[in-house]
């Protein structure tokens, strides 16, 4: 009798638990700045599926797109404090780990093969190690990004056309230095504030890959995509080191394996997406402008070299030699 009661109580709790999502031993709160249609989110959904299936429900992944957990810098802080667990982040990590600046140096990578060589090789290892050491985050997967282009409400073909334009950049000191040298007036700002600031004309321009231009509907407040292609970069999906290591070994492996699946899935989505994006933004009314890339690259180069400290410059040279 007692045994039967206990059994049914346990069963009842298990049913209740799974229905209410309480059954998991670990919950991973994963926030990022793209919208639900964006391929970063689709990749995150793949991660969630894999982790939840392969951990038999012992890990639950909660996804928060659209900066619902906060802006990039805030989510990083929350992960360090233990109130969030995962995010998608890149060159903003240079505020902790200087080597992370190499993820997005203006006009540094020749093409995506060059970038892949850097991230998959010894350079990537050094960057990842420093991110873990200085920011207490473990990079689990990396995604290549489309080139960053400048959007504005007047065409910009040459650095002289910038003429002091008020430009938003992410919290990336190297971007501030470079755009100042090019002749713009850059201001660091969280991604979530960009749309309204463009609408209210406190800033006149911003720069991002086509994928995030679409994700944030910048076409509604910007007319031109100036094809500056000034930054080729990659981004990491990171997890708090303490959170990862707080899980038993087998679950850590589930997380790492799911991250690899997510990375492969994202790479496939990325190739298709890059084909589609320009057409989509044109249909939404944006005009694409060919720019004098050599003039931008030449003017940016001394500013970039000047902004790099010794440790960064060594890595930068190693990238150029690849
Ligand atoms: O413009 C942005 O906010 C995004 O493209 C990214 O978050 C940016 O590339 C960096 O802050 C990434 O660390």
mmCIF file of C-alpha atoms and ligand atoms in Angstrom:
data_model
loop_
_atom_site.group_PDB
_atom_site.id
_atom_site.type_symbol
_atom_site.label_atom_id
_atom_site.label_comp_id
_atom_site.label_asym_id
_atom_site.label_seq_id
_atom_site.Cartn_x
_atom_site.Cartn_y
_atom_site.Cartn_z
ATOM 1 C CA UNK A 1 0.000 0.000 0.000
ATOM 2 C CA UNK A 2 2.642 2.421 1.078
ATOM 3 C CA UNK A 3 4.796 1.269 -1.771
ATOM 4 C CA UNK A 4 1.959 1.785 -4.220
ATOM 5 C CA UNK A 5 1.324 5.251 -2.926
ATOM 6 C CA UNK A 6 4.981 6.153 -3.218
ATOM 7 C CA UNK A 7 5.137 4.756 -6.729
ATOM 8 C CA UNK A 8 2.145 6.713 -7.875
ATOM 9 C CA UNK A 9 3.451 9.843 -6.197
ATOM 10 C CA UNK A 10 6.762 9.481 -8.014
ATOM 11 C CA UNK A 11 4.996 8.802 -11.265
ATOM 12 C CA UNK A 12 2.716 11.734 -10.744
ATOM 13 C CA UNK A 13 5.639 14.033 -10.065
ATOM 14 C CA UNK A 14 7.451 12.781 -13.129
ATOM 15 C CA UNK A 15 4.422 13.410 -15.338
ATOM 16 C CA UNK A 16 3.825 16.803 -13.806
ATOM 17 C CA UNK A 17 7.529 17.556 -14.059
ATOM 18 C CA UNK A 18 7.801 16.768 -17.726
ATOM 19 C CA UNK A 19 4.613 18.636 -18.503
ATOM 20 C CA UNK A 20 5.776 21.725 -16.701
ATOM 21 C CA UNK A 21 9.346 21.401 -17.939
ATOM 22 C CA UNK A 22 10.596 20.808 -14.405
ATOM 23 C CA UNK A 23 12.154 17.437 -15.041
ATOM 24 C CA UNK A 24 15.499 18.703 -16.304
ATOM 25 C CA UNK A 25 18.530 18.684 -13.993
ATOM 26 C CA UNK A 26 20.097 21.592 -15.882
ATOM 27 C CA UNK A 27 18.595 24.531 -17.736
ATOM 28 C CA UNK A 28 20.646 26.459 -20.266
ATOM 29 C CA UNK A 29 19.422 29.977 -20.982
ATOM 30 C CA UNK A 30 20.712 30.849 -24.444
ATOM 31 C CA UNK A 31 20.189 34.441 -25.616
ATOM 32 C CA UNK A 32 21.270 36.174 -28.823
ATOM 33 C CA UNK A 33 20.494 39.309 -30.820
ATOM 34 C CA UNK A 34 19.033 37.939 -34.069
ATOM 35 C CA UNK A 35 15.348 37.349 -34.779
ATOM 36 C CA UNK A 36 13.529 34.009 -34.975
ATOM 37 C CA UNK A 37 13.873 33.673 -38.752
ATOM 38 C CA UNK A 38 17.613 34.301 -38.696
ATOM 39 C CA UNK A 39 19.907 31.328 -39.329
ATOM 40 C CA UNK A 40 21.608 31.864 -35.950
ATOM 41 C CA UNK A 41 18.283 31.147 -34.328
ATOM 42 C CA UNK A 42 17.620 28.156 -36.567
ATOM 43 C CA UNK A 43 21.033 26.832 -35.566
ATOM 44 C CA UNK A 44 20.230 27.450 -31.894
ATOM 45 C CA UNK A 45 17.001 25.471 -32.336
ATOM 46 C CA UNK A 46 19.009 22.575 -33.733
ATOM 47 C CA UNK A 47 21.255 22.731 -30.647
ATOM 48 C CA UNK A 48 18.227 22.678 -28.358
ATOM 49 C CA UNK A 49 16.732 19.647 -30.133
ATOM 50 C CA UNK A 50 19.989 17.702 -30.026
ATOM 51 C CA UNK A 51 20.778 18.500 -26.400
ATOM 52 C CA UNK A 52 17.310 17.724 -25.123
ATOM 53 C CA UNK A 53 17.024 14.449 -27.082
ATOM 54 C CA UNK A 54 20.544 13.206 -26.319
ATOM 55 C CA UNK A 55 20.414 14.060 -22.629
ATOM 56 C CA UNK A 56 17.063 12.278 -22.232
ATOM 57 C CA UNK A 57 15.614 15.512 -21.017
ATOM 58 C CA UNK A 58 18.216 16.032 -18.282
ATOM 59 C CA UNK A 59 19.174 19.308 -19.933
ATOM 60 C CA UNK A 60 16.599 21.839 -21.042
ATOM 61 C CA UNK A 61 17.656 24.650 -23.420
ATOM 62 C CA UNK A 62 15.681 27.889 -23.327
ATOM 63 C CA UNK A 63 16.171 30.160 -26.339
ATOM 64 C CA UNK A 64 15.868 33.936 -26.138
ATOM 65 C CA UNK A 65 16.197 35.643 -29.562
ATOM 66 C CA UNK A 66 15.927 39.403 -30.188
ATOM 67 C CA UNK A 67 18.040 40.399 -27.180
ATOM 68 C CA UNK A 68 15.288 39.156 -24.867
ATOM 69 C CA UNK A 69 17.998 38.331 -22.316
ATOM 70 C CA UNK A 70 19.643 41.730 -22.842
ATOM 71 C CA UNK A 71 22.181 43.325 -25.160
ATOM 72 C CA UNK A 72 25.317 41.408 -26.102
ATOM 73 C CA UNK A 73 27.561 42.966 -23.427
ATOM 74 C CA UNK A 74 24.872 42.493 -20.762
ATOM 75 C CA UNK A 75 24.372 38.829 -21.623
ATOM 76 C CA UNK A 76 28.124 38.252 -21.370
ATOM 77 C CA UNK A 77 28.024 39.837 -17.905
ATOM 78 C CA UNK A 78 24.994 37.733 -16.950
ATOM 79 C CA UNK A 79 26.763 34.539 -18.014
ATOM 80 C CA UNK A 80 29.746 35.519 -15.885
ATOM 81 C CA UNK A 81 27.379 36.132 -12.952
ATOM 82 C CA UNK A 82 25.527 32.872 -13.563
ATOM 83 C CA UNK A 83 22.100 34.295 -14.460
ATOM 84 C CA UNK A 84 22.402 33.320 -18.150
ATOM 85 C CA UNK A 85 24.367 30.478 -19.744
ATOM 86 C CA UNK A 86 24.994 30.854 -23.459
ATOM 87 C CA UNK A 87 25.204 33.460 -26.205
ATOM 88 C CA UNK A 88 26.561 34.216 -29.667
ATOM 89 C CA UNK A 89 29.437 36.678 -29.521
ATOM 90 C CA UNK A 90 32.598 37.653 -31.304
ATOM 91 C CA UNK A 91 34.851 40.675 -31.569
ATOM 92 C CA UNK A 92 33.114 42.410 -28.650
ATOM 93 C CA UNK A 93 35.069 39.942 -26.509
ATOM 94 C CA UNK A 94 38.165 42.072 -27.192
ATOM 95 C CA UNK A 95 37.000 44.094 -24.180
ATOM 96 C CA UNK A 96 38.137 41.086 -22.099
ATOM 97 C CA UNK A 97 40.436 39.121 -24.393
ATOM 98 C CA UNK A 98 42.508 41.345 -26.730
ATOM 99 C CA UNK A 99 43.157 38.461 -29.125
ATOM 100 C CA UNK A 100 39.420 38.320 -29.924
ATOM 101 C CA UNK A 101 39.952 41.509 -31.955
ATOM 102 C CA UNK A 102 41.446 39.238 -34.637
ATOM 103 C CA UNK A 103 37.996 37.811 -35.311
ATOM 104 C CA UNK A 104 37.057 41.036 -37.096
ATOM 105 C CA UNK A 105 39.977 43.112 -38.329
ATOM 106 C CA UNK A 106 39.023 45.443 -41.215
ATOM 107 C CA UNK A 107 40.295 44.118 -44.538
ATOM 108 C CA UNK A 108 42.321 41.295 -42.932
ATOM 109 C CA UNK A 109 40.930 38.144 -44.523
ATOM 110 C CA UNK A 110 41.227 37.613 -48.279
ATOM 111 C CA UNK A 111 38.292 35.226 -48.500
ATOM 112 C CA UNK A 112 36.373 32.666 -46.522
ATOM 113 C CA UNK A 113 39.048 29.981 -47.029
ATOM 114 C CA UNK A 114 41.611 32.294 -45.424
ATOM 115 C CA UNK A 115 39.261 32.940 -42.516
ATOM 116 C CA UNK A 116 38.560 29.222 -42.092
ATOM 117 C CA UNK A 117 42.284 28.504 -41.928
ATOM 118 C CA UNK A 118 42.719 31.051 -39.148
ATOM 119 C CA UNK A 119 39.822 29.914 -37.001
ATOM 120 C CA UNK A 120 40.416 26.159 -37.428
ATOM 121 C CA UNK A 121 44.154 26.388 -36.816
ATOM 122 C CA UNK A 122 46.567 27.571 -34.176
ATOM 123 C CA UNK A 123 45.362 31.179 -34.344
ATOM 124 C CA UNK A 124 41.819 30.138 -33.478
ATOM 125 C CA UNK A 125 43.138 28.006 -30.619
ATOM 126 C CA UNK A 126 44.990 30.973 -29.132
ATOM 127 C CA UNK A 127 41.947 33.213 -29.386
ATOM 128 C CA UNK A 128 39.653 30.597 -27.842
ATOM 129 C CA UNK A 129 42.093 29.920 -24.996
ATOM 130 C CA UNK A 130 42.278 33.611 -24.151
ATOM 131 C CA UNK A 131 38.487 33.989 -24.254
ATOM 132 C CA UNK A 132 38.208 31.167 -21.736
ATOM 133 C CA UNK A 133 41.002 32.483 -19.566
ATOM 134 C CA UNK A 134 39.924 36.158 -19.496
ATOM 135 C CA UNK A 135 36.162 36.035 -19.946
ATOM 136 C CA UNK A 136 35.425 32.636 -18.356
ATOM 137 C CA UNK A 137 33.514 31.555 -21.464
ATOM 138 C CA UNK A 138 34.043 28.388 -23.487
ATOM 139 C CA UNK A 139 33.608 28.688 -27.283
ATOM 140 C CA UNK A 140 31.587 25.633 -28.357
ATOM 141 C CA UNK A 141 31.051 26.337 -32.050
ATOM 142 C CA UNK A 142 31.883 28.979 -34.636
ATOM 143 C CA UNK A 143 29.895 30.432 -37.520
ATOM 144 C CA UNK A 144 31.310 32.276 -40.510
ATOM 145 C CA UNK A 145 29.566 35.595 -41.100
ATOM 146 C CA UNK A 146 28.861 37.455 -44.309
ATOM 147 C CA UNK A 147 31.011 40.559 -44.946
ATOM 148 C CA UNK A 148 29.998 43.698 -43.056
ATOM 149 C CA UNK A 149 28.664 46.489 -45.260
ATOM 150 C CA UNK A 150 27.807 50.097 -44.484
ATOM 151 C CA UNK A 151 24.135 51.146 -44.684
ATOM 152 C CA UNK A 152 23.061 54.783 -44.957
ATOM 153 C CA UNK A 153 20.508 57.164 -46.432
ATOM 154 C CA UNK A 154 22.859 58.571 -49.051
ATOM 155 C CA UNK A 155 25.147 56.583 -51.328
ATOM 156 C CA UNK A 156 28.735 56.302 -50.155
ATOM 157 C CA UNK A 157 31.221 55.209 -52.800
ATOM 158 C CA UNK A 158 34.443 56.645 -51.476
ATOM 159 C CA UNK A 159 35.830 57.395 -47.972
ATOM 160 C CA UNK A 160 35.463 61.128 -48.750
ATOM 161 C CA UNK A 161 31.702 60.644 -49.016
ATOM 162 C CA UNK A 162 31.588 59.700 -45.321
ATOM 163 C CA UNK A 163 32.170 63.322 -44.445
ATOM 164 C CA UNK A 164 31.649 62.958 -40.676
ATOM 165 C CA UNK A 165 28.601 60.705 -40.945
ATOM 166 C CA UNK A 166 27.251 59.662 -37.531
ATOM 167 C CA UNK A 167 27.740 55.921 -37.543
ATOM 168 C CA UNK A 168 26.828 53.246 -35.018
ATOM 169 C CA UNK A 169 29.367 50.517 -34.343
ATOM 170 C CA UNK A 170 29.166 47.671 -31.797
ATOM 171 C CA UNK A 171 31.253 47.897 -28.612
ATOM 172 C CA UNK A 172 34.440 47.217 -30.531
ATOM 173 C CA UNK A 173 37.313 49.681 -29.960
ATOM 174 C CA UNK A 174 39.043 48.635 -33.203
ATOM 175 C CA UNK A 175 35.933 49.581 -35.206
ATOM 176 C CA UNK A 176 35.810 53.002 -33.544
ATOM 177 C CA UNK A 177 39.451 53.705 -34.424
ATOM 178 C CA UNK A 178 39.074 52.511 -38.005
ATOM 179 C CA UNK A 179 35.929 54.500 -38.785
ATOM 180 C CA UNK A 180 37.380 57.638 -37.249
ATOM 181 C CA UNK A 181 40.388 57.296 -39.548
ATOM 182 C CA UNK A 182 38.077 56.785 -42.517
ATOM 183 C CA UNK A 183 36.335 60.063 -41.782
ATOM 184 C CA UNK A 184 33.123 59.024 -39.999
ATOM 185 C CA UNK A 185 31.928 59.802 -36.475
ATOM 186 C CA UNK A 186 31.466 56.346 -34.903
ATOM 187 C CA UNK A 187 29.549 55.743 -31.656
ATOM 188 C CA UNK A 188 29.470 52.374 -29.871
ATOM 189 C CA UNK A 189 25.900 51.291 -29.156
ATOM 190 C CA UNK A 190 23.979 48.085 -28.372
ATOM 191 C CA UNK A 191 22.381 46.431 -31.385
ATOM 192 C CA UNK A 192 18.865 46.750 -29.925
ATOM 193 C CA UNK A 193 19.148 50.548 -29.910
ATOM 194 C CA UNK A 194 20.191 50.901 -33.530
ATOM 195 C CA UNK A 195 16.780 50.813 -35.231
ATOM 196 C CA UNK A 196 15.264 53.573 -33.081
ATOM 197 C CA UNK A 197 18.412 55.675 -33.231
ATOM 198 C CA UNK A 198 18.360 55.522 -37.025
ATOM 199 C CA UNK A 199 14.668 56.322 -37.038
ATOM 200 C CA UNK A 200 15.226 59.334 -34.805
ATOM 201 C CA UNK A 201 18.304 60.329 -36.778
ATOM 202 C CA UNK A 202 20.629 60.400 -33.756
ATOM 203 C CA UNK A 203 22.778 58.212 -35.978
ATOM 204 C CA UNK A 204 22.751 58.204 -39.787
ATOM 205 C CA UNK A 205 24.423 54.920 -40.619
ATOM 206 C CA UNK A 206 25.389 51.481 -39.295
ATOM 207 C CA UNK A 207 27.445 48.560 -40.527
ATOM 208 C CA UNK A 208 26.639 44.846 -40.384
ATOM 209 C CA UNK A 209 26.439 41.673 -42.454
ATOM 210 C CA UNK A 210 23.320 41.463 -44.675
ATOM 211 C CA UNK A 211 21.941 38.805 -42.376
ATOM 212 C CA UNK A 212 21.572 41.152 -39.396
ATOM 213 C CA UNK A 213 20.463 44.050 -41.628
ATOM 214 C CA UNK A 214 17.521 41.843 -42.557
ATOM 215 C CA UNK A 215 17.038 40.479 -39.029
ATOM 216 C CA UNK A 216 16.653 43.977 -37.550
ATOM 217 C CA UNK A 217 14.608 45.367 -40.496
ATOM 218 C CA UNK A 218 17.104 48.167 -41.098
ATOM 219 C CA UNK A 219 15.631 48.409 -44.621
ATOM 220 C CA UNK A 220 12.778 50.349 -42.996
ATOM 221 C CA UNK A 221 15.158 53.112 -41.894
ATOM 222 C CA UNK A 222 18.082 52.870 -44.348
ATOM 223 C CA UNK A 223 18.017 53.228 -48.143
ATOM 224 C CA UNK A 224 21.488 52.133 -49.250
ATOM 225 C CA UNK A 225 23.759 49.149 -48.733
ATOM 226 C CA UNK A 226 27.228 50.414 -49.645
ATOM 227 C CA UNK A 227 29.259 47.322 -50.489
ATOM 228 C CA UNK A 228 32.295 48.167 -48.365
ATOM 229 C CA UNK A 229 32.809 44.519 -47.326
ATOM 230 C CA UNK A 230 35.136 45.993 -44.728
ATOM 231 C CA UNK A 231 35.095 43.140 -42.236
ATOM 232 C CA UNK A 232 35.045 39.400 -42.750
ATOM 233 C CA UNK A 233 34.548 37.690 -39.440
ATOM 234 C CA UNK A 234 33.355 34.710 -37.504
ATOM 235 C CA UNK A 235 31.397 34.444 -34.309
ATOM 236 C CA UNK A 236 31.337 31.944 -31.443
ATOM 237 C CA UNK A 237 28.539 30.256 -29.586
ATOM 238 C CA UNK A 238 29.849 30.378 -26.033
ATOM 239 C CA UNK A 239 28.813 28.865 -22.714
ATOM 240 C CA UNK A 240 29.886 29.947 -19.220
ATOM 241 C CA UNK A 241 32.875 27.844 -18.128
ATOM 242 C CA UNK A 242 31.426 27.303 -14.655
ATOM 243 C CA UNK A 243 28.072 26.268 -16.084
ATOM 244 C CA UNK A 244 29.670 23.764 -18.468
ATOM 245 C CA UNK A 245 31.963 22.318 -15.835
ATOM 246 C CA UNK A 246 29.109 22.183 -13.326
ATOM 247 C CA UNK A 247 27.564 19.394 -15.393
ATOM 248 C CA UNK A 248 28.636 15.744 -15.216
ATOM 249 C CA UNK A 249 31.103 14.642 -17.906
ATOM 250 C CA UNK A 250 28.514 12.775 -19.964
ATOM 251 C CA UNK A 251 26.282 15.839 -20.208
ATOM 252 C CA UNK A 252 29.235 18.076 -21.059
ATOM 253 C CA UNK A 253 29.867 15.721 -23.967
ATOM 254 C CA UNK A 254 26.215 15.937 -25.032
ATOM 255 C CA UNK A 255 26.548 19.738 -25.107
ATOM 256 C CA UNK A 256 29.805 19.633 -27.067
ATOM 257 C CA UNK A 257 28.451 17.127 -29.595
ATOM 258 C CA UNK A 258 25.241 19.110 -30.084
ATOM 259 C CA UNK A 259 27.326 22.236 -30.663
ATOM 260 C CA UNK A 260 29.201 20.460 -33.469
ATOM 261 C CA UNK A 261 25.884 19.437 -35.057
ATOM 262 C CA UNK A 262 24.705 23.030 -34.760
ATOM 263 C CA UNK A 263 27.886 24.323 -36.385
ATOM 264 C CA UNK A 264 27.557 21.964 -39.361
ATOM 265 C CA UNK A 265 23.860 22.811 -39.731
ATOM 266 C CA UNK A 266 24.548 26.533 -39.588
ATOM 267 C CA UNK A 267 27.287 26.267 -42.229
ATOM 268 C CA UNK A 268 24.764 24.732 -44.640
ATOM 269 C CA UNK A 269 22.148 27.371 -43.895
ATOM 270 C CA UNK A 270 24.772 30.118 -44.275
ATOM 271 C CA UNK A 271 25.692 29.196 -47.843
ATOM 272 C CA UNK A 272 22.036 29.265 -48.953
ATOM 273 C CA UNK A 273 21.262 32.413 -47.007
ATOM 274 C CA UNK A 274 24.053 34.473 -48.570
ATOM 275 C CA UNK A 275 22.547 33.791 -52.023
ATOM 276 C CA UNK A 276 19.114 34.941 -50.901
ATOM 277 C CA UNK A 277 19.861 38.016 -48.795
ATOM 278 C CA UNK A 278 20.759 40.614 -51.397
ATOM 279 C CA UNK A 279 17.647 39.888 -53.428
ATOM 280 C CA UNK A 280 15.476 40.003 -50.347
ATOM 281 C CA UNK A 281 16.846 43.386 -49.257
ATOM 282 C CA UNK A 282 16.474 44.741 -52.801
ATOM 283 C CA UNK A 283 12.863 43.624 -52.830
ATOM 284 C CA UNK A 284 12.397 45.493 -49.587
ATOM 285 C CA UNK A 285 13.628 48.622 -51.384
ATOM 286 C CA UNK A 286 17.304 48.874 -50.509
ATOM 287 C CA UNK A 287 19.721 50.004 -53.205
ATOM 288 C CA UNK A 288 23.145 48.336 -53.431
ATOM 289 C CA UNK A 289 26.074 50.645 -54.149
ATOM 290 C CA UNK A 290 29.455 49.545 -55.537
ATOM 291 C CA UNK A 291 32.242 51.292 -53.621
ATOM 292 C CA UNK A 292 35.933 51.979 -54.155
ATOM 293 C CA UNK A 293 37.052 49.172 -51.865
ATOM 294 C CA UNK A 294 40.766 49.816 -52.485
ATOM 295 C CA UNK A 295 40.389 53.394 -51.276
ATOM 296 C CA UNK A 296 38.629 52.206 -48.098
ATOM 297 C CA UNK A 297 41.199 49.462 -47.465
ATOM 298 C CA UNK A 298 44.170 51.772 -48.030
ATOM 299 C CA UNK A 299 42.843 54.431 -45.704
ATOM 300 C CA UNK A 300 41.860 51.907 -43.033
ATOM 301 C CA UNK A 301 45.157 50.037 -42.955
ATOM 302 C CA UNK A 302 47.379 52.503 -41.045
ATOM 303 C CA UNK A 303 44.621 53.073 -38.478
ATOM 304 C CA UNK A 304 44.231 49.337 -37.953
ATOM 305 C CA UNK A 305 47.978 48.796 -37.529
ATOM 306 C CA UNK A 306 48.181 51.712 -35.174
ATOM 307 C CA UNK A 307 45.316 50.448 -33.025
ATOM 308 C CA UNK A 308 46.782 46.968 -32.511
ATOM 309 C CA UNK A 309 48.918 46.303 -29.445
ATOM 310 C CA UNK A 310 51.971 44.060 -29.653
ATOM 311 C CA UNK A 311 50.163 40.833 -28.880
ATOM 312 C CA UNK A 312 47.484 41.629 -31.459
ATOM 313 C CA UNK A 313 49.963 42.734 -34.089
ATOM 314 C CA UNK A 314 51.858 39.437 -33.837
ATOM 315 C CA UNK A 315 48.673 37.493 -34.407
ATOM 316 C CA UNK A 316 47.639 39.841 -37.209
ATOM 317 C CA UNK A 317 50.942 39.198 -38.973
ATOM 318 C CA UNK A 318 50.494 35.463 -38.509
ATOM 319 C CA UNK A 319 47.068 35.790 -40.175
ATOM 320 C CA UNK A 320 48.536 37.721 -43.099
ATOM 321 C CA UNK A 321 51.185 34.993 -43.537
ATOM 322 C CA UNK A 322 48.627 32.169 -43.747
HETATM 323 O O1 LIG B 1 26.606 44.883 -34.895
HETATM 324 C C1 LIG B 1 26.419 44.034 -34.025
HETATM 325 O O2 LIG B 1 26.015 44.333 -32.902
HETATM 326 C C2 LIG B 1 26.662 42.581 -34.374
HETATM 327 O O3 LIG B 1 27.069 42.453 -35.690
HETATM 328 C C3 LIG B 1 27.648 41.875 -33.467
HETATM 329 O O4 LIG B 1 27.129 41.706 -32.232
HETATM 330 C C4 LIG B 1 29.055 42.459 -33.504
HETATM 331 O O5 LIG B 1 29.652 41.887 -34.629
HETATM 332 C C5 LIG B 1 29.935 42.188 -32.287
HETATM 333 O O6 LIG B 1 29.434 42.873 -31.183
HETATM 334 C C6 LIG B 1 30.155 40.733 -31.987
HETATM 335 O O7 LIG B 1 30.836 40.552 -30.778
#
